[in-house]
Each structure stands twice: as structure tokens, then as C-alpha cells.
Coordinates of C-alpha atoms in Angstrom, one line a residue:
X731 CA 23.0 -6.1 -11.5
X732 CA 26.2 -7.0 -12.6
X733 CA 29.7 -4.7 -13.4
X734 CA 33.0 -5.3 -15.3
X735 CA 34.3 -6.2 -12.1
X736 CA 32.3 -9.2 -12.0
X737 CA 31.7 -11.7 -14.8
X738 CA 28.0 -13.1 -14.4
X739 CA 27.0 -16.2 -13.5
X740 CA 24.4 -16.0 -16.1
X741 CA 23.7 -15.0 -20.0
X742 CA 20.8 -13.9 -18.8
X743 CA 16.8 -13.7 -18.0
X744 CA 16.9 -17.1 -16.5
X745 CA 17.4 -15.5 -12.6
X746 CA 15.5 -12.4 -14.2
X747 CA 18.5 -10.9 -15.4
X748 CA 18.5 -9.6 -18.7
X749 CA 20.4 -9.7 -21.8
X750 CA 21.4 -6.2 -21.1
X751 CA 22.7 -6.3 -17.9
X752 CA 25.1 -9.2 -19.0
X753 CA 26.8 -6.6 -20.5
X754 CA 26.1 -3.5 -18.2
X755 CA 23.9 -1.4 -20.4
X756 CA 20.9 0.1 -20.2
X757 CA 18.4 -1.2 -23.0
X758 CA 18.1 2.0 -24.6
X759 CA 21.9 1.2 -25.9
X760 CA 22.8 1.8 -29.6
X761 CA 24.8 -0.2 -31.0
X762 CA 28.2 1.6 -30.0
X763 CA 27.8 1.9 -26.4
X764 CA 27.2 -2.6 -26.5
X765 CA 30.2 -2.8 -28.9
X766 CA 32.3 -0.6 -26.7
X767 CA 31.2 -2.2 -23.1
X768 CA 31.8 -5.4 -24.7
X769 CA 34.8 -4.5 -25.6
X770 CA 36.0 -3.3 -21.9
X771 CA 34.3 -6.9 -21.1
X772 CA 37.3 -8.5 -22.9
X773 CA 39.9 -6.7 -21.9
X774 CA 38.9 -7.8 -18.4
X775 CA 38.2 -11.5 -18.7
X776 CA 40.3 -12.8 -20.7
X777 CA 39.0 -15.8 -22.3
X778 CA 41.7 -18.0 -21.3
X779 CA 41.3 -17.2 -17.4
X780 CA 37.3 -16.9 -17.4
X781 CA 36.1 -19.0 -20.1
X782 CA 32.6 -19.4 -19.0
X783 CA 32.1 -15.7 -18.1
X784 CA 33.6 -15.2 -22.2
X785 CA 30.9 -16.8 -23.4
X786 CA 28.0 -15.7 -21.9
X787 CA 29.5 -12.2 -22.8
X788 CA 30.1 -13.2 -26.5
X789 CA 26.4 -15.0 -27.0
X790 CA 24.8 -12.0 -25.3
X791 CA 26.6 -9.2 -27.4
X792 CA 26.4 -11.4 -30.6
X793 CA 22.0 -11.2 -29.9
X794 CA 21.7 -7.5 -29.8
X795 CA 24.6 -6.3 -32.0
X796 CA 22.4 -7.8 -34.1
X797 CA 19.3 -5.9 -34.6
X798 CA 16.8 -8.1 -35.8
X799 CA 17.6 -11.0 -32.7
X800 CA 17.8 -7.5 -30.2
X801 CA 14.2 -7.2 -32.1
X802 CA 13.2 -10.4 -31.2
X803 CA 14.1 -10.7 -27.4
X804 CA 12.9 -7.2 -26.8
X805 CA 8.9 -8.1 -28.0
X806 CA 9.6 -11.6 -26.1
X807 CA 10.4 -10.1 -22.8
X808 CA 7.7 -6.9 -23.2
X809 CA 5.3 -9.5 -24.4
X810 CA 6.7 -13.0 -24.1
X811 CA 4.2 -15.0 -21.8
X812 CA 1.1 -13.5 -24.1
X813 CA 2.3 -14.5 -27.2
X814 CA 3.5 -18.2 -26.3
X815 CA -0.6 -18.6 -24.5
X816 CA -2.3 -16.6 -28.2
X817 CA 0.2 -19.1 -29.9
X818 CA -0.8 -22.1 -27.5
X819 CA -3.9 -21.5 -28.1
X820 CA -4.1 -20.9 -32.3
X821 CA -1.5 -23.9 -32.2
X822 CA -4.3 -26.2 -30.7
X823 CA -7.4 -24.2 -33.1
X824 CA -5.3 -25.0 -36.9
X825 CA -6.8 -28.0 -38.5
X826 CA -11.1 -27.2 -36.1
X827 CA -11.6 -23.4 -36.7
X828 CA -8.5 -22.4 -38.6
X829 CA -10.2 -18.9 -38.5
X830 CA -10.1 -18.0 -35.2
X831 CA -6.6 -19.4 -34.8
X832 CA -5.8 -16.4 -37.5
X833 CA -7.4 -13.8 -34.8
X834 CA -5.6 -15.2 -32.5
X835 CA -1.8 -15.1 -34.6
X836 CA -3.2 -12.0 -35.9
X837 CA -2.7 -10.9 -32.6
X838 CA 0.0 -12.3 -31.6
X839 CA 1.4 -10.8 -35.0
X840 CA 1.3 -7.1 -33.1
X841 CA 2.9 -7.8 -30.0
X842 CA 5.3 -8.9 -31.6
X843 CA 6.1 -8.1 -35.1
X844 CA 9.5 -10.0 -35.2
X845 CA 9.1 -13.3 -34.0
X846 CA 9.6 -15.9 -36.2
X847 CA 7.2 -18.5 -35.1
X848 CA 3.2 -16.2 -35.0
X849 CA 4.0 -15.9 -38.6
X850 CA 5.4 -19.1 -39.3
X851 CA 1.8 -20.3 -37.9
X852 CA 0.0 -17.6 -39.3
X853 CA 1.3 -19.2 -42.5
X854 CA -0.2 -22.4 -42.4
X855 CA -3.5 -20.9 -40.6
X856 CA -4.4 -19.7 -44.1
X857 CA -3.1 -22.8 -45.5
X858 CA -5.9 -25.0 -44.1
X859 CA -8.2 -21.7 -44.6
X860 CA -7.0 -22.2 -48.4
X861 CA -6.4 -18.4 -48.7
X862 CA -2.6 -18.9 -50.3
X863 CA -1.9 -15.9 -51.6
X864 CA -1.7 -15.6 -47.9
X865 CA 0.2 -18.4 -46.9
X866 CA 2.8 -17.3 -50.2
X867 CA 3.2 -13.7 -48.5
X868 CA 3.7 -14.9 -44.8
X869 CA 6.0 -17.3 -46.2
X870 CA 7.9 -15.3 -48.3
X871 CA 8.6 -12.8 -45.4
X872 CA 10.5 -15.7 -43.6
X873 CA 12.3 -17.0 -46.3
X874 CA 13.7 -13.2 -46.9
X875 CA 14.6 -13.4 -42.7
X876 CA 15.9 -17.3 -43.2
X877 CA 16.5 -17.9 -46.8
X878 CA 18.5 -20.6 -45.2
X879 CA 16.1 -22.3 -43.3
X880 CA 14.6 -26.1 -45.0
X881 CA 11.6 -26.1 -43.4
X882 CA 10.6 -22.7 -44.6
X883 CA 11.1 -23.8 -48.5
X884 CA 9.1 -26.9 -47.8
X885 CA 6.4 -24.5 -46.6
X886 CA 6.7 -22.6 -48.8
X887 CA 6.8 -25.1 -51.9
X888 CA 3.8 -27.0 -50.9
X889 CA 2.1 -23.5 -50.5
X890 CA 2.5 -23.2 -54.5
X891 CA 1.9 -26.8 -54.8
X892 CA -1.5 -25.6 -53.7
X893 CA -1.8 -23.4 -56.1
X894 CA -1.7 -25.8 -59.2
X895 CA 2.1 -24.1 -59.3
X896 CA 3.9 -26.9 -60.1
X897 CA 7.7 -25.9 -61.5
X898 CA 7.5 -23.1 -58.6
X899 CA 6.7 -25.7 -56.2
X900 CA 9.5 -28.3 -57.1
X901 CA 12.0 -25.6 -57.2
X902 CA 11.0 -24.2 -54.1
X903 CA 11.9 -28.7 -52.8
X904 CA 14.2 -28.5 -54.5
X905 CA 15.7 -25.9 -52.4
X906 CA 14.7 -26.8 -49.1
X907 CA 15.9 -30.5 -50.1
X908 CA 19.7 -28.9 -50.8
X909 CA 19.9 -27.3 -47.9
X910 CA 18.8 -30.7 -45.9
X911 CA 18.7 -33.7 -48.0
X912 CA 17.7 -36.1 -45.4
X913 CA 14.3 -33.9 -45.6
X914 CA 11.9 -37.0 -45.9
X915 CA 9.0 -34.8 -46.2
X916 CA 10.3 -33.3 -48.6
X917 CA 10.7 -36.1 -50.6
X918 CA 7.0 -37.4 -50.5
X919 CA 6.3 -33.8 -51.3
X920 CA 8.1 -33.1 -54.4
X921 CA 7.8 -36.5 -56.3
X922 CA 3.4 -35.5 -56.0
X923 CA 4.4 -32.7 -58.0
X924 CA 6.4 -34.8 -59.9
X925 CA 3.5 -37.5 -60.3
X926 CA 1.4 -34.2 -61.2
X927 CA 3.5 -32.4 -64.6
X928 CA 3.4 -36.0 -65.3
X929 CA 7.7 -36.7 -64.2
X930 CA 7.4 -40.1 -64.0
X931 CA 10.9 -41.6 -63.2
X932 CA 11.8 -38.3 -61.3
X933 CA 9.1 -39.2 -58.8
X934 CA 9.9 -42.8 -58.5
X935 CA 13.3 -41.1 -57.7
X936 CA 12.1 -39.5 -55.3
X937 CA 10.8 -42.1 -53.3
X938 CA 13.3 -44.1 -53.2
X939 CA 15.0 -41.9 -52.4
X940 CA 12.7 -41.3 -49.3
X941 CA 13.0 -45.0 -48.7
X942 CA 16.9 -45.1 -48.6
X943 CA 17.1 -42.4 -45.5
X944 CA 17.2 -44.2 -42.8
X945 CA 19.6 -46.7 -44.3
X946 CA 16.7 -50.0 -44.6
X947 CA 13.7 -50.8 -45.6
X948 CA 11.7 -52.1 -43.7
X949 CA 7.6 -51.3 -42.6
X950 CA 7.6 -47.5 -41.7
X951 CA 8.2 -47.7 -45.4
X952 CA 5.0 -49.4 -46.1
X953 CA 3.0 -45.7 -47.5
X954 CA 6.0 -44.9 -48.7
X955 CA 6.0 -47.7 -50.8
X956 CA 2.4 -48.2 -51.3
X957 CA 2.3 -44.9 -53.4
X958 CA 4.9 -46.5 -56.1
X959 CA 3.0 -49.6 -56.7
X960 CA 0.1 -46.6 -56.8
X961 CA 2.4 -44.8 -60.1
X962 CA 3.5 -48.3 -61.3
X963 CA -0.2 -49.5 -61.4
X964 CA -1.5 -46.0 -63.2
X965 CA 1.4 -46.4 -65.6
X966 CA 0.3 -49.9 -65.7
X967 CA 3.7 -51.1 -65.1
X968 CA 3.2 -54.9 -64.6
X969 CA 6.8 -55.8 -63.3
X970 CA 7.1 -53.0 -61.3
X971 CA 4.1 -53.5 -59.2
X972 CA 5.0 -57.1 -58.9
X973 CA 8.4 -55.9 -57.1
X974 CA 7.0 -53.5 -55.1
X975 CA 4.4 -56.5 -53.9
X976 CA 7.0 -58.9 -52.9
X977 CA 9.2 -55.6 -51.3
X978 CA 5.5 -55.2 -49.3
X979 CA 5.5 -58.0 -48.3
X980 CA 8.8 -58.4 -46.8
X981 CA 8.6 -55.4 -44.9
X982 CA 5.5 -56.9 -43.0
X983 CA 6.7 -58.3 -39.5
X984 CA 5.2 -61.1 -37.7
X985 CA 2.3 -59.5 -36.0
X986 CA -1.3 -59.8 -37.5
X987 CA -2.4 -56.2 -36.5
X988 CA 0.4 -54.7 -38.8
X989 CA -1.1 -57.2 -41.6
X990 CA -4.4 -56.9 -41.1
X991 CA -3.2 -52.5 -41.1
X992 CA -1.3 -53.1 -44.2
X993 CA -3.9 -55.1 -45.8
X994 CA -6.6 -52.8 -45.2
X995 CA -4.5 -50.4 -46.9
X996 CA -4.2 -51.9 -50.2
X997 CA -8.2 -52.2 -50.1
X998 CA -8.6 -48.2 -49.5
X999 CA -6.4 -47.4 -51.8
X1000 CA -8.1 -50.3 -55.0
X1001 CA -11.5 -48.5 -53.8
X1002 CA -9.4 -44.9 -54.4
X1003 CA -8.5 -46.1 -57.8
X1004 CA -12.5 -47.7 -58.1
X1005 CA -13.4 -44.1 -57.7
X1006 CA -11.5 -42.4 -59.8
X1007 CA -13.4 -44.2 -62.1
X1008 CA -10.1 -46.9 -62.9
X1009 CA -11.3 -50.4 -62.2
X1010 CA -8.3 -51.7 -63.6
X1011 CA -6.0 -50.5 -60.9
X1012 CA -8.7 -51.2 -58.5
X1013 CA -7.9 -54.9 -59.6
X1014 CA -4.9 -54.6 -59.4
X1015 CA -4.5 -53.5 -56.4
X1016 CA -6.9 -55.5 -54.4
X1017 CA -5.5 -58.4 -55.9
X1018 CA -2.2 -57.6 -54.0
X1019 CA -4.6 -57.5 -50.9
X1020 CA -4.6 -61.3 -50.0
X1021 CA -1.7 -62.5 -47.0
X1022 CA -1.9 -65.8 -45.4
X1023 CA -1.2 -64.5 -41.6
X1024 CA -4.7 -62.4 -42.0
X1025 CA -7.2 -63.6 -40.0
X1026 CA -9.7 -61.2 -39.9
X1027 CA -12.5 -63.4 -41.0
X1028 CA -14.9 -59.9 -42.3
X1029 CA -11.9 -58.4 -43.9
X1030 CA -11.6 -61.7 -45.6
X1031 CA -14.6 -62.0 -47.2
X1032 CA -14.2 -58.0 -48.2
X1033 CA -11.1 -58.8 -50.0
X1034 CA -12.0 -62.3 -51.3
X1035 CA -15.4 -61.0 -53.1
X1036 CA -13.6 -57.2 -54.0
X1037 CA -11.1 -59.1 -55.7
X1038 CA -14.6 -61.3 -57.7
X1039 CA -16.2 -58.0 -58.4
X1040 CA -13.4 -56.5 -59.4
X1041 CA -12.4 -58.5 -62.1
X1042 CA -15.2 -58.7 -64.1
X1043 CA -15.4 -54.5 -64.1
X1044 CA -12.0 -54.5 -65.4
X1045 CA -11.6 -57.2 -67.8
X1046 CA -15.4 -54.9 -68.5
X1047 CA -13.2 -51.7 -68.5
X1048 CA -10.6 -53.5 -71.1
X1049 CA -13.0 -55.0 -73.0
X1050 CA -15.1 -51.5 -73.9
X1051 CA -11.8 -50.6 -75.4
X1052 CA -10.9 -53.6 -77.1
X1053 CA -10.5 -52.4 -81.0
X1054 CA -10.0 -56.5 -81.8
X1055 CA -13.7 -57.0 -80.5
X1056 CA -16.9 -55.9 -82.6
X1057 CA -19.0 -52.5 -81.6
X1058 CA -22.2 -53.9 -79.8
X1059 CA -19.9 -56.4 -77.7
X1060 CA -18.4 -53.5 -76.8
X1061 CA -21.7 -51.1 -76.1
X1062 CA -22.3 -54.6 -74.1
X1063 CA -19.3 -55.0 -71.6
X1064 CA -20.3 -50.8 -71.3
X1065 CA -23.9 -50.9 -70.3
X1066 CA -24.3 -53.6 -68.8
X1067 CA -21.3 -53.1 -66.3
X1068 CA -19.2 -49.3 -66.6
X1069 CA -22.0 -47.1 -67.1
X1070 CA -24.4 -48.5 -64.5
X1071 CA -21.5 -47.9 -61.5
X1072 CA -20.2 -44.2 -63.2
X1073 CA -24.2 -43.6 -63.0
X1074 CA -24.1 -44.7 -59.4
X1075 CA -20.9 -42.8 -58.2
X1076 CA -22.4 -39.6 -59.5
X1077 CA -25.6 -40.2 -57.9
X1078 CA -23.4 -40.6 -54.3
X1079 CA -21.9 -37.4 -54.6
X1080 CA -25.0 -35.7 -56.2
X1081 CA -26.7 -37.4 -52.0
X1082 CA -24.1 -35.9 -49.7
X1083 CA -24.6 -32.5 -52.0
X1084 CA -27.7 -32.6 -51.0
X1085 CA -27.4 -34.1 -47.4
X1086 CA -24.3 -30.8 -47.4
X1087 CA -27.8 -28.5 -48.8
X1088 CA -30.9 -29.9 -46.5
X1089 CA -32.6 -30.6 -49.7
X1090 CA -36.2 -32.0 -49.2
X1091 CA -38.2 -34.9 -49.3
X1092 CA -39.8 -33.4 -53.0
X1093 CA -36.7 -33.3 -54.1
X1094 CA -35.4 -36.9 -53.0
X1095 CA -38.9 -38.0 -54.8
X1096 CA -38.1 -36.2 -57.8
X1097 CA -34.6 -38.4 -57.7
X1098 CA -36.9 -41.4 -57.4
X1099 CA -38.7 -40.1 -60.5
X1100 CA -35.3 -39.8 -62.7
X1101 CA -33.6 -43.1 -61.6
X1102 CA -37.3 -44.7 -63.1
X1103 CA -36.7 -42.3 -66.3
X1104 CA -32.8 -43.7 -66.2
X1105 CA -33.8 -47.4 -66.2
X1106 CA -36.3 -46.9 -68.9
X1107 CA -34.0 -45.5 -71.6
X1108 CA -30.9 -48.2 -70.1
X1109 CA -33.9 -51.3 -71.2
X1110 CA -34.0 -49.2 -74.6
X1111 CA -30.5 -49.0 -75.6
X1112 CA -29.8 -52.6 -73.9
X1113 CA -32.6 -53.9 -76.3
X1114 CA -30.2 -51.9 -79.1
X1115 CA -27.0 -53.0 -78.1
X1116 CA -28.6 -56.5 -78.3
X1117 CA -30.3 -56.3 -81.5
X1118 CA -26.4 -54.4 -83.0
X1119 CA -24.9 -58.4 -81.1
X1120 CA -27.7 -59.9 -83.7
X1121 CA -27.2 -58.6 -87.2
X1122 CA -23.0 -58.7 -85.9
X1123 CA -23.7 -62.7 -85.8
X1124 CA -25.7 -62.9 -88.6
X1125 CA -23.5 -60.6 -90.9
X1126 CA -20.7 -63.2 -90.5
X1127 CA -20.5 -66.1 -88.0
X1128 CA -17.3 -67.3 -88.2
X1129 CA -15.8 -64.2 -88.4
X1130 CA -18.3 -64.0 -84.3
X1131 CA -17.5 -67.3 -83.7
X1132 CA -13.8 -65.9 -83.1
X1133 CA -14.3 -62.5 -81.6
X1134 CA -16.4 -64.6 -78.4
X1135 CA -12.8 -67.2 -78.8
X1136 CA -11.2 -63.9 -78.3
X1137 CA -13.3 -62.7 -75.0
X1138 CA -13.1 -66.1 -73.8
X1139 CA -9.4 -66.0 -73.9
X1140 CA -8.6 -62.3 -72.9
X1141 CA -11.8 -61.0 -70.5
X1142 CA -12.3 -64.9 -67.9
X1143 CA -13.9 -62.4 -65.4
X1144 CA -16.7 -61.7 -67.8
X1145 CA -17.0 -64.8 -69.3
X1146 CA -17.5 -66.3 -66.1
X1147 CA -20.1 -63.8 -65.3
X1148 CA -22.2 -63.9 -68.7
X1149 CA -21.3 -67.4 -68.9
X1150 CA -25.2 -67.7 -69.9
X1151 CA -25.1 -65.0 -72.8
X1152 CA -21.7 -66.5 -74.4
X1153 CA -23.4 -69.6 -74.5
X1154 CA -26.3 -68.8 -76.5
X1155 CA -24.1 -66.6 -78.7
X1156 CA -22.0 -69.5 -78.9
X1157 CA -24.6 -71.9 -80.3
X1158 CA -26.2 -69.1 -82.6
X1159 CA -23.1 -68.3 -84.1
X1160 CA -22.9 -72.0 -85.4
X1161 CA -25.8 -72.5 -85.8
X1162 CA -26.3 -70.4 -88.2
X1163 CA -22.0 -71.2 -89.9
X1164 CA -24.2 -74.7 -90.1
X1165 CA -26.5 -73.4 -91.9
X1166 CA -24.4 -71.2 -94.3
X1167 CA -26.1 -68.2 -93.2
X1168 CA -22.8 -65.5 -93.3
X1169 CA -24.2 -61.7 -94.7
X1170 CA -27.5 -62.9 -94.0
X1171 CA -29.7 -61.8 -90.7
X1172 CA -30.0 -63.7 -88.1
X1173 CA -34.1 -62.6 -88.2
X1174 CA -36.1 -64.4 -90.4
X1175 CA -39.4 -62.7 -92.8
X1176 CA -42.1 -63.5 -89.7
X1177 CA -39.2 -61.6 -87.2
X1178 CA -37.8 -65.4 -85.7
X1179 CA -34.5 -66.0 -86.4
X1180 CA -33.2 -68.2 -89.0
X1181 CA -32.1 -71.7 -87.6
X1182 CA -33.0 -71.0 -84.4
X1183 CA -37.0 -72.8 -84.3
X1184 CA -38.9 -70.0 -83.3
X1185 CA -38.5 -66.9 -81.3
X1186 CA -36.3 -64.4 -80.9
X1187 CA -32.5 -63.8 -79.9
X1188 CA -33.7 -60.6 -77.2
X1189 CA -36.1 -62.9 -76.0
X1190 CA -33.3 -65.9 -75.3
X1191 CA -30.5 -63.4 -74.0
X1192 CA -32.8 -60.8 -72.2
X1193 CA -33.6 -63.5 -68.5
X1194 CA -29.9 -63.3 -68.9
X1195 CA -29.2 -60.3 -68.7
X1196 CA -31.4 -60.5 -65.0
X1197 CA -29.3 -63.6 -63.9
X1198 CA -26.1 -62.2 -65.5
X1199 CA -23.9 -60.0 -62.8
X1200 CA -26.0 -61.2 -59.0
X1201 CA -22.7 -62.2 -57.5
X1202 CA -21.3 -59.6 -59.0
X1203 CA -23.6 -55.8 -57.6
X1204 CA -23.6 -58.0 -53.6
X1205 CA -20.6 -58.1 -54.1
X1206 CA -19.6 -54.5 -55.6
X1207 CA -22.2 -53.1 -52.6
X1208 CA -21.0 -54.7 -50.3
X1209 CA -17.2 -53.1 -51.0
X1210 CA -18.5 -49.9 -51.8
X1211 CA -19.8 -49.5 -48.0
X1212 CA -17.4 -51.6 -46.6
X1213 CA -16.0 -49.9 -43.6

């Protein structure tokens, strides 16, 4: 044991010597006893004569005179190895079995209630388990002890954001950034908070700051650039989206692997838009996923086909919302393209739930019957839509012809997919106009469309509905199932 006459060779514990032994006091020593021993050593071993010994005395004194740090030190001396074992085990289980990790960390906290690490991991485990109030309680306790810890502020921001408390999360993350202006993850999470609060410019600012933290823009910034692209596509800001696409292209290295990864990420992002029902956004993203250095033929084929699919769906979505287009044509775009896709997406979700709940075969048969009923219902709705189109055409053929011209001009992908039907409508409207039937009906007294040479417009258009979109449906299935 060291004495006041011989300066110690270490600050304690590296060779079994404790900090109490460094200062020559008992483990039960009071603060007054610790101070007295320290100042005695300082007088005997002056810092200018024994700088290394003085530093050891000072380090030992600083820790033992602080009640919190002394408590942590004592707990680690008594239970350190056991606490380390529990925290290591919990860390490995944090993602796959948070409930078990919580049990282990609670044991560690009982053994060493003053240690920060077990409580920090416990808070993270509560987050993984979805127990946000308890996670918040652990973070609050830690922040009270270490208010200037940027990481704790970040963790609190994450906890608050997951509870949909965006304003409080914003404050916590801004505090984390003020404590550490280089906190990359804090900027990214704060950008998400701003987006959830519809603060687009603030979100963009956070992402741009994150990109500039390393002093240059390179391939490591790809994910942040993709987030920027997402914002600009959602907000329908094409100029900024184009600039961001150029930035993405600029950071791509010569390696084919990195190019493949970047294009695959754009494909994944496009599917995210698709799953959200934003076909316009999905097309805006997928059309940017073509690259001359992309050498994987399968990915090239999938991206190319998906681009065609989404171009049609995007046109349909725009047309369905275009108030300058006659309502029956807008309804046609919706029922022909959008309603079916929406239903299939809902069915996918229901199928996933059925698999999780282990539904029996009878339920599957019921689902098939429901699908048949829905198909019959859709056929009836489409018949009504087509009849409404013919009535609109008959009411004002020249105006209808102008509408068709707008469809072809503004929605080229959809027009190509519906070329047969549009050509027939062009012929019918021209024929009706030449017969001076504005304000009349294309359906004569005999039930045949006037001026068409017999037959029915529904009969003329129905086969075209079967043919239109064959390629679309093929690539739509490919797009949904691509890995």
C-alpha cells in the first residue's frame, strides 16, 4: 500500500491498487479525510518536483471527492465484471430480443444504479420494444446527471419523435447540435422532424449541412442526396430535383458496384413512392435510375420496364386530377388504371395479415369469391363510364375532340397505352361533328350509335379495354415483385 512518504507509481487499479490506496485512505473515508490526505501529499510532493505523482493524486482526488463519480467507481469495483457481462449480453440481444435485453439490463442497474452505460442501454432497449415512456424516463434521468451530453440529447430527441412530439423532439435535437455542431445523425433526424412538421426549407437546410460536415460532397453522401431528391419530388419542385439528380451522378465513382448500388437504391425509393400510392413521384424517381455504366442486364431490364409502367400510371394519376378534362375521361383513367392498383395493394396488405394470423383455406376461398364479385362490379362501373364518355362526345363533338387532343399532348404515355380507344373516339367525334350532331346522342333510336354504320360504341371499345395495358400489367407485376 502506498504511503504519504512514497509517491505511487500509478493512479490506481491498473495493478490492483485502488484510488483509495493512492491517497492512503480507507474506502469508508469521509470527504474531509480525503481532502486532508490529498493536501498532505501535495505539500510533500510538489507538482514542479513530482509532476507524474501529482497528476495521480489529483486524478484520484477529483474522482473520489465527486459523490456521483465515487459511487460509480465503487459499484464498478464491486460488480464491474458482472455488470460488463450483463451489458455485453444485452447489447447482442438489443435488436432481436429487446424484452430479454431489458431483463438483463435491469439486473445490471440493480447492481450498479449509478453507472450510465446500463441505463443508456436500457433506454435504447425500451425504444426497440416500443415502450417510449420508459425510454424517456431513462433518458431524462441520464440528462439530469449529464446535461451537456450531446448523445443523450440526441437519444431524447429520437424518443420524443417516436411519440409524435415533434416540437419537443426539435428542441432536443437542436440542443444536441448546439453541444456538438458536427453531429451528423442529429442533423438527419432533425430533417425528418422538420419534414413531419411540413417545414420543408428547414429540412433541406439540415440535410445540406450534414453533407457539408466532411468538407466535400462524395459517394458517402448518397443517402442524404436521396433524401433531398425525395423532398423535391414530393414537393413537385422539378428544377431542384434535376439539380439533385446531377449531384447524385457527380458523386458516383467509376466502380460498377457503386453504380449498381446507387441505381438499385433509386429503384427502391421509387417503389416506396409506389407503395404510398404516389405514382407521379415513383415515375419521377425511376426515370432517373438509368445510367450508362449500369451493366447488370436484369436490373437494366427491370428499371426500363418499370419506367414504362410508372409513366402510364403517373399520367393516369395526373389526368384523373385534371379539371380541364371531361369527368368521364377522368373517371376512365381512375377505374382503368388506379383503382385496380389500389385494390391490389390493399389485398397484398390483407394477405400479409392473413399469413401472420394463419388464416385457414376457407378464408382464402372467401377472398377468391370476393375478388370475383369485385371484378363483376368493376365491369359494371366501366360500362357506365364508357356510356358517359359517349354521351359527353355526343353533347359537343368539337369540344370533345379538343379534350382528346389535350390528353394526347399532356399525357403521352397513357395515350400510347390507350391508342386504340383514343383513335376510335377521334373517329367517332369527327364523324359526329361532320353530321352536325352537337347536343344530340350518338345512340340512335334503334340503339345503334348515329352515323357509325351500326353497332354500339360500347361494343367497339370493350375489346380495346382487353388489349390496352397488356405490357403495362406485365411490368407492373415485375415491378411489385422485383427483389
